[in-house]
Amino acid sequence: MIKSFIMLFLTFSIGSVWAAEVTVKDVLGRDVTFDAPAQRVIVGFYPEDYMAIGTEAAFDKVVGMSKYIWQARTSNWEMYVEHRPSLDDIPEIGRVDTQTFSVEKVISLNPDVVMLADWQYKGLATDIERLESAGIKIVVVDYNAQTLERHIKSTELIGVITGQEERANQIATDYKNTADMISKRLAEANLPEPKVYTEFGASGVQELGFTFGKNMWGAISTMAGGDNISAPFVEWWGKLNPEQVIASNPDVIVITGYETGKGSDSMIMGQGVDRAEAHKRLEGYKNRLGWSSINAVKNNRLYAAYHGACRTIFDAAMIEFYAKAMYPDLFADLDPEQSYLDFYKKYLPVTPKGTFTLAL
């Protein structure tokens, strides 16, 4: 009898510890109350961040996911599925950007918490009311904005959802330390800001790809001490007029890419990508019409980065990358690609192999 009572007491006590009601402010300043750690979670975006912060065990509680952003990085997705086959069995909830997001599917999965990116929350509009009317708690996070404040806040929120507050705090502190180190060196050196242009190179040499204004790579390049030539013309992401790129005459050009692109001259970067092949494709951009007069081309200051390493808590390594590309002497001691891989080794169960940063 006494033994049974003790077991019942312990069960109740453990349940209380693991089901404490919390109220958080998400990145939009919304108060959200839920039991943490959440036992049934839908991950709308940032799945790798969710695993890095919450640990692999956090995916034991994931009951639904918008998978496309992960599956778009085919090699990365396959690496995780090989390690953890159950990822492939998580129900798909659809995409907000293609209007295939299924509110009915989400409700049927009976989640405690749905974690959405800022842009997803805003894109769902009135569907948010339907979800909340069903008693579903929505927590909004945002790594796309690429601000130190939102990166840290989003990391802390994932820490609460998964019950990994201490781990989240360590990851956020590491990120802030990197950003602060770069800012401090730049302030002390007080050097002129080089002009920088970033382009997503999936379309190849013949077609100008998307560039970035005040978020994603645009914000990273600014944080690393660059004068982003796209900022006056593009708010978030879009294409510049080809003549504008030439007229702006950037000192540094960064072409980003995934593991695959539209054609044989598309910029490819990432897991399984051969460095020599990536170098060859980056070299091809020197022959783009009109680019021979650009300082970055004349001085061979063309670089490439893995597009999947942006809008994530991993991208402290990409701030290092831009800083070193623009100020090679000031940041000669940094090894951005190793920093990127070290994050995987420290916080994730798998480590990719391939080409993630590149310089001509």
Coordinates of C-alpha atoms in Angstrom, one line a residue:
M1 CA 0.0 0.0 0.0
I2 CA 2.8 2.4 1.0
K3 CA 4.8 1.5 -2.1
S4 CA 1.7 2.2 -4.3
F5 CA 1.2 5.5 -2.6
I6 CA 4.9 6.5 -3.2
M7 CA 4.7 5.6 -6.8
L8 CA 1.5 7.5 -7.2
F9 CA 3.1 10.6 -5.5
L10 CA 6.2 10.4 -7.7
T11 CA 4.1 10.1 -10.8
F12 CA 2.0 13.1 -9.8
S13 CA 5.1 15.1 -8.9
I14 CA 6.9 14.3 -12.2
G15 CA 3.8 15.1 -14.1
S16 CA 3.5 18.5 -12.4
V17 CA 7.2 19.3 -13.2
W18 CA 6.7 18.4 -16.8
A19 CA 3.4 20.1 -17.3
A20 CA 3.8 23.5 -15.8
E21 CA 1.7 26.3 -17.2
V22 CA 3.9 29.1 -18.7
T23 CA 3.1 32.4 -20.4
V24 CA 5.6 33.7 -22.9
K25 CA 5.7 36.8 -25.2
D26 CA 6.5 35.7 -28.7
V27 CA 8.5 37.8 -31.2
L28 CA 5.3 39.7 -32.1
G29 CA 4.8 40.6 -28.4
R30 CA 1.8 38.3 -28.1
D31 CA 1.1 36.7 -24.7
V32 CA 0.8 32.9 -25.2
T33 CA 0.0 30.5 -22.3
F34 CA 0.5 26.8 -22.6
D35 CA 1.8 23.8 -20.7
A36 CA 5.6 23.4 -21.1
P37 CA 7.3 21.4 -22.3
A38 CA 4.6 21.0 -24.9
Q39 CA 3.6 17.3 -25.6
R40 CA 2.2 17.7 -29.1
V41 CA 3.9 20.3 -31.3
I42 CA 3.6 21.3 -35.0
V43 CA 6.7 22.9 -36.4
G44 CA 5.8 25.3 -39.2
F45 CA 9.3 26.5 -40.0
Y46 CA 12.9 26.2 -38.7
P47 CA 13.0 22.4 -38.1
E48 CA 16.8 22.2 -37.7
D49 CA 16.7 25.0 -35.2
Y50 CA 14.0 23.2 -33.3
M51 CA 16.2 20.1 -33.1
A52 CA 19.4 21.9 -32.3
I53 CA 17.7 23.8 -29.4
G54 CA 15.3 21.2 -28.2
T55 CA 17.6 18.2 -28.9
E56 CA 16.7 15.3 -31.1
A57 CA 14.3 14.0 -28.4
A58 CA 12.1 17.1 -29.1
F59 CA 11.0 15.4 -32.3
D60 CA 9.4 12.7 -30.3
K61 CA 6.7 15.3 -29.6
V62 CA 6.4 16.7 -33.1
V63 CA 3.0 15.6 -34.5
G64 CA 3.0 17.7 -37.7
M65 CA 5.4 19.7 -39.9
S66 CA 5.6 21.8 -43.0
K67 CA 8.4 19.8 -44.5
Y68 CA 9.2 21.6 -47.8
I69 CA 11.8 24.0 -46.5
W70 CA 13.8 21.0 -45.2
Q71 CA 13.1 18.8 -48.2
A72 CA 14.3 21.5 -50.5
R73 CA 17.7 20.8 -49.1
T74 CA 17.5 17.3 -50.4
S75 CA 20.8 16.0 -49.2
N76 CA 20.4 17.5 -45.8
W77 CA 16.9 16.1 -45.4
E78 CA 18.1 12.6 -46.5
M79 CA 21.0 12.8 -44.0
Y80 CA 18.6 13.3 -41.1
V81 CA 16.1 10.7 -42.3
E82 CA 18.9 8.1 -42.6
H83 CA 19.8 8.9 -39.0
R84 CA 16.2 9.1 -37.8
P85 CA 13.7 7.4 -40.2
S86 CA 10.7 8.5 -38.2
L87 CA 11.1 12.1 -39.5
D88 CA 9.6 10.8 -42.8
D89 CA 6.5 9.6 -41.0
I90 CA 5.6 13.0 -39.5
P91 CA 2.4 14.2 -41.1
E92 CA 2.7 17.1 -43.6
I93 CA 0.5 20.2 -43.0
G94 CA 1.2 22.0 -46.3
R95 CA 2.7 25.4 -47.1
V96 CA 1.5 28.9 -46.3
D97 CA 3.3 30.5 -49.3
T98 CA 1.5 28.2 -51.9
Q99 CA -1.8 28.3 -50.0
T100 CA -1.7 24.6 -49.4
F101 CA -1.5 24.9 -45.6
S102 CA -4.4 22.8 -44.2
V103 CA -6.1 24.2 -41.1
E104 CA -8.2 21.1 -41.0
K105 CA -5.1 18.9 -40.9
V106 CA -3.6 20.9 -38.1
I107 CA -6.7 20.8 -36.0
S108 CA -7.0 17.0 -36.6
L109 CA -3.5 16.5 -35.2
N110 CA -4.6 18.0 -31.9
P111 CA -1.4 20.0 -31.1
D112 CA -0.8 21.8 -27.9
V113 CA 1.4 24.3 -29.7
V114 CA 1.9 25.4 -33.3
M115 CA 5.2 27.1 -33.9
L116 CA 5.1 29.4 -36.9
A117 CA 7.5 31.8 -38.6
D118 CA 6.5 35.5 -38.5
W119 CA 5.8 35.5 -42.2
Q120 CA 3.6 32.3 -41.9
Y121 CA 1.6 33.8 -39.1
K122 CA 0.9 37.0 -41.1
G123 CA 0.2 35.0 -44.3
L124 CA -2.4 32.8 -42.6
A125 CA -4.5 35.9 -41.7
T126 CA -8.0 34.8 -40.7
D127 CA -7.0 31.2 -40.5
I128 CA -5.2 32.0 -37.3
E129 CA -8.6 32.7 -35.7
R130 CA -9.8 29.3 -36.7
L131 CA -6.8 27.6 -35.1
E132 CA -7.1 29.6 -31.9
S133 CA -10.9 29.0 -31.8
A134 CA -10.0 25.3 -31.7
G135 CA -7.9 25.9 -28.5
I136 CA -4.6 25.7 -30.3
K137 CA -1.8 27.9 -29.0
I138 CA 0.4 29.6 -31.6
V139 CA 3.9 30.8 -30.8
V140 CA 5.6 33.0 -33.4
V141 CA 9.3 32.9 -33.9
D142 CA 11.5 34.6 -36.5
Y143 CA 15.0 34.0 -37.8
N144 CA 14.3 35.5 -41.2
A145 CA 14.5 39.1 -39.9
Q146 CA 18.1 38.3 -39.1
T147 CA 18.3 40.6 -36.1
L148 CA 20.2 39.8 -33.0
E149 CA 17.1 40.5 -30.9
R150 CA 14.8 38.1 -32.8
H151 CA 17.4 35.4 -33.1
I152 CA 17.9 35.3 -29.3
K153 CA 14.1 35.7 -28.6
S154 CA 13.2 32.9 -31.0
T155 CA 15.9 30.6 -29.5
E156 CA 14.6 31.3 -26.0
L157 CA 11.0 30.5 -27.1
I158 CA 12.0 27.2 -28.6
G159 CA 13.8 26.4 -25.4
V160 CA 10.6 26.9 -23.4
I161 CA 8.4 24.9 -25.9
T162 CA 10.9 22.0 -25.6
G163 CA 11.8 22.3 -22.0
Q164 CA 15.4 23.1 -22.9
E165 CA 15.8 26.6 -21.5
E166 CA 19.4 26.2 -20.3
R167 CA 20.5 24.8 -23.7
A168 CA 18.7 27.6 -25.5
N169 CA 20.4 30.2 -23.3
Q170 CA 23.8 28.7 -24.2
I171 CA 23.1 28.7 -27.9
A172 CA 21.8 32.2 -27.8
T173 CA 24.8 33.4 -25.8
D174 CA 27.2 31.8 -28.3
Y175 CA 25.5 33.6 -31.1
K176 CA 25.6 37.0 -29.3
N177 CA 29.2 36.5 -28.4
T178 CA 30.1 36.1 -32.1
A179 CA 28.0 39.1 -33.2
D180 CA 29.5 41.2 -30.4
M181 CA 33.1 40.1 -31.3
I182 CA 32.7 41.2 -34.9
S183 CA 31.0 44.5 -34.0
K184 CA 33.8 45.3 -31.5
R185 CA 36.6 44.6 -34.0
L186 CA 34.8 46.7 -36.6
A187 CA 34.3 49.6 -34.3
E188 CA 38.0 49.5 -33.1
A189 CA 39.3 49.3 -36.7
N190 CA 37.0 52.0 -38.0
L191 CA 37.7 51.0 -41.6
P192 CA 35.6 52.2 -44.6
E193 CA 32.7 50.0 -45.3
P194 CA 33.1 47.9 -48.5
K195 CA 30.1 47.8 -50.9
V196 CA 28.6 44.2 -51.0
Y197 CA 26.1 42.5 -53.3
T198 CA 24.5 39.1 -52.5
E199 CA 22.6 37.1 -55.1
F200 CA 20.8 33.7 -54.8
G201 CA 22.4 31.9 -57.7
A202 CA 19.8 29.2 -58.5
S203 CA 19.0 30.7 -61.9
G204 CA 22.6 30.7 -63.1
V205 CA 24.9 33.2 -64.8
Q206 CA 22.5 34.3 -67.6
E207 CA 19.6 35.4 -65.3
L208 CA 20.0 37.8 -62.4
G209 CA 18.7 36.1 -59.2
F210 CA 17.1 37.4 -56.1
T211 CA 19.0 39.7 -53.8
F212 CA 18.2 40.8 -50.2
G213 CA 17.5 44.1 -48.6
K214 CA 17.1 44.4 -44.8
N215 CA 16.7 40.7 -43.9
M216 CA 18.4 37.4 -44.5
W217 CA 21.7 37.8 -46.3
G218 CA 21.2 41.6 -46.6
A219 CA 21.0 41.9 -42.8
I220 CA 24.0 39.5 -42.3
S221 CA 26.2 41.5 -44.7
T222 CA 25.3 44.7 -42.8
M223 CA 25.9 43.1 -39.4
A224 CA 29.3 42.1 -40.7
G225 CA 30.2 45.7 -41.6
G226 CA 29.2 45.9 -45.2
D227 CA 27.3 48.6 -47.3
N228 CA 24.6 46.4 -48.9
I229 CA 24.0 47.9 -52.4
S230 CA 20.5 46.2 -52.6
A231 CA 19.1 47.9 -49.4
P232 CA 18.0 51.2 -51.1
F233 CA 16.1 49.3 -53.8
V234 CA 14.8 46.0 -52.2
E235 CA 13.0 46.0 -48.9
W236 CA 13.1 42.2 -48.2
W237 CA 14.0 40.2 -51.3
G238 CA 13.7 40.8 -55.0
K239 CA 15.7 41.5 -58.2
L240 CA 17.8 44.5 -59.0
N241 CA 18.0 45.9 -62.5
P242 CA 21.2 44.4 -64.0
E243 CA 22.4 47.9 -64.8
Q244 CA 22.0 48.9 -61.2
V245 CA 24.4 46.2 -60.0
I246 CA 27.0 47.4 -62.4
A247 CA 26.4 51.1 -61.5
S248 CA 26.6 50.3 -57.8
N249 CA 30.0 48.7 -58.4
P250 CA 30.3 46.4 -55.4
D251 CA 33.7 45.6 -53.9
V252 CA 32.5 42.2 -52.8
I253 CA 30.0 39.8 -54.4
V254 CA 28.5 36.7 -52.7
I255 CA 26.6 34.2 -54.7
T256 CA 24.5 31.7 -52.6
G257 CA 23.2 28.3 -53.6
Y258 CA 21.6 25.1 -52.6
E259 CA 22.7 21.6 -53.5
T260 CA 20.9 21.9 -56.9
G261 CA 19.8 24.7 -59.2
K262 CA 18.0 25.3 -62.4
G263 CA 20.8 24.6 -64.8
S264 CA 24.4 23.5 -65.3
D265 CA 25.7 27.0 -64.5
S266 CA 23.6 27.5 -61.3
M267 CA 25.6 28.2 -58.2
I268 CA 25.6 25.0 -56.1
M269 CA 26.7 24.8 -52.5
G270 CA 26.0 22.5 -49.5
Q271 CA 26.1 18.9 -48.5
G272 CA 27.8 16.6 -51.0
V273 CA 28.9 19.5 -53.3
D274 CA 32.4 19.1 -54.7
R275 CA 34.5 22.1 -54.0
A276 CA 36.1 22.1 -57.4
E277 CA 32.7 22.1 -59.1
A278 CA 31.4 24.9 -56.9
H279 CA 34.6 26.9 -57.6
K280 CA 34.1 26.4 -61.4
R281 CA 30.5 27.7 -61.2
L282 CA 31.5 30.7 -59.1
E283 CA 34.2 31.5 -61.6
G284 CA 31.5 31.6 -64.3
Y285 CA 30.0 34.7 -62.8
K286 CA 33.0 36.7 -63.8
N287 CA 31.9 36.3 -67.4
R288 CA 28.4 37.7 -66.8
L289 CA 27.5 40.4 -69.3
G290 CA 28.8 43.8 -68.0
W291 CA 30.4 42.5 -64.9
S292 CA 34.0 42.8 -66.0
S293 CA 34.0 46.5 -65.0
I294 CA 32.9 45.7 -61.4
N295 CA 35.5 46.1 -58.7
A296 CA 34.7 42.8 -57.1
V297 CA 35.3 41.0 -60.4
K298 CA 38.4 42.9 -61.3
N299 CA 39.9 42.2 -57.9
N300 CA 38.7 38.5 -57.8
R301 CA 36.6 39.2 -54.7
L302 CA 33.8 36.7 -55.5
Y303 CA 32.5 34.4 -52.8
A304 CA 29.9 31.7 -52.4
A305 CA 27.8 30.6 -49.4
Y306 CA 25.4 27.8 -48.7
H307 CA 21.9 29.3 -48.9
G308 CA 20.6 26.9 -46.2
A309 CA 23.0 28.4 -43.7
C310 CA 20.9 31.6 -43.5
R311 CA 17.8 32.5 -41.4
T312 CA 18.9 30.1 -38.6
I313 CA 20.6 30.2 -35.3
F314 CA 23.5 28.5 -37.1
D315 CA 24.3 31.6 -39.1
A316 CA 26.7 33.1 -36.7
A317 CA 29.2 31.3 -38.9
M318 CA 27.9 33.3 -41.9
I319 CA 28.4 36.6 -40.1
E320 CA 32.0 35.5 -39.7
F321 CA 32.1 34.6 -43.4
Y322 CA 31.0 38.0 -44.6
A323 CA 33.2 39.8 -42.1
K324 CA 36.3 37.8 -43.4
A325 CA 35.3 38.3 -47.1
M326 CA 35.0 42.1 -46.6
Y327 CA 37.9 42.6 -44.1
P328 CA 40.3 39.7 -44.8
D329 CA 43.1 41.1 -42.6
L330 CA 41.0 42.1 -39.7
F331 CA 39.3 38.6 -39.5
A332 CA 42.2 36.5 -40.8
D333 CA 41.9 34.2 -37.7
L334 CA 38.3 33.1 -38.4
D335 CA 37.4 29.9 -40.1
P336 CA 33.7 30.3 -40.9
E337 CA 33.1 26.9 -42.5
Q338 CA 34.6 25.2 -39.5
S339 CA 32.4 27.3 -37.2
Y340 CA 29.4 26.1 -39.2
L341 CA 30.4 22.5 -38.9
D342 CA 31.3 22.8 -35.2
F343 CA 27.7 23.9 -34.5
Y344 CA 26.5 20.6 -35.9
K345 CA 29.0 18.6 -33.9
K346 CA 28.0 20.4 -30.7
Y347 CA 24.3 20.6 -31.0
L348 CA 23.0 18.1 -33.6
P349 CA 23.2 14.3 -34.1
V350 CA 24.6 14.5 -37.6
T351 CA 27.3 16.6 -39.4
P352 CA 27.1 17.3 -43.1
K353 CA 30.0 17.0 -45.5
G354 CA 30.4 19.3 -48.5
T355 CA 31.1 22.9 -49.5
F356 CA 29.5 25.6 -47.4
T357 CA 31.7 28.7 -48.0
L358 CA 34.0 29.5 -50.9
A359 CA 36.3 32.2 -52.2
L360 CA 37.9 32.6 -55.6

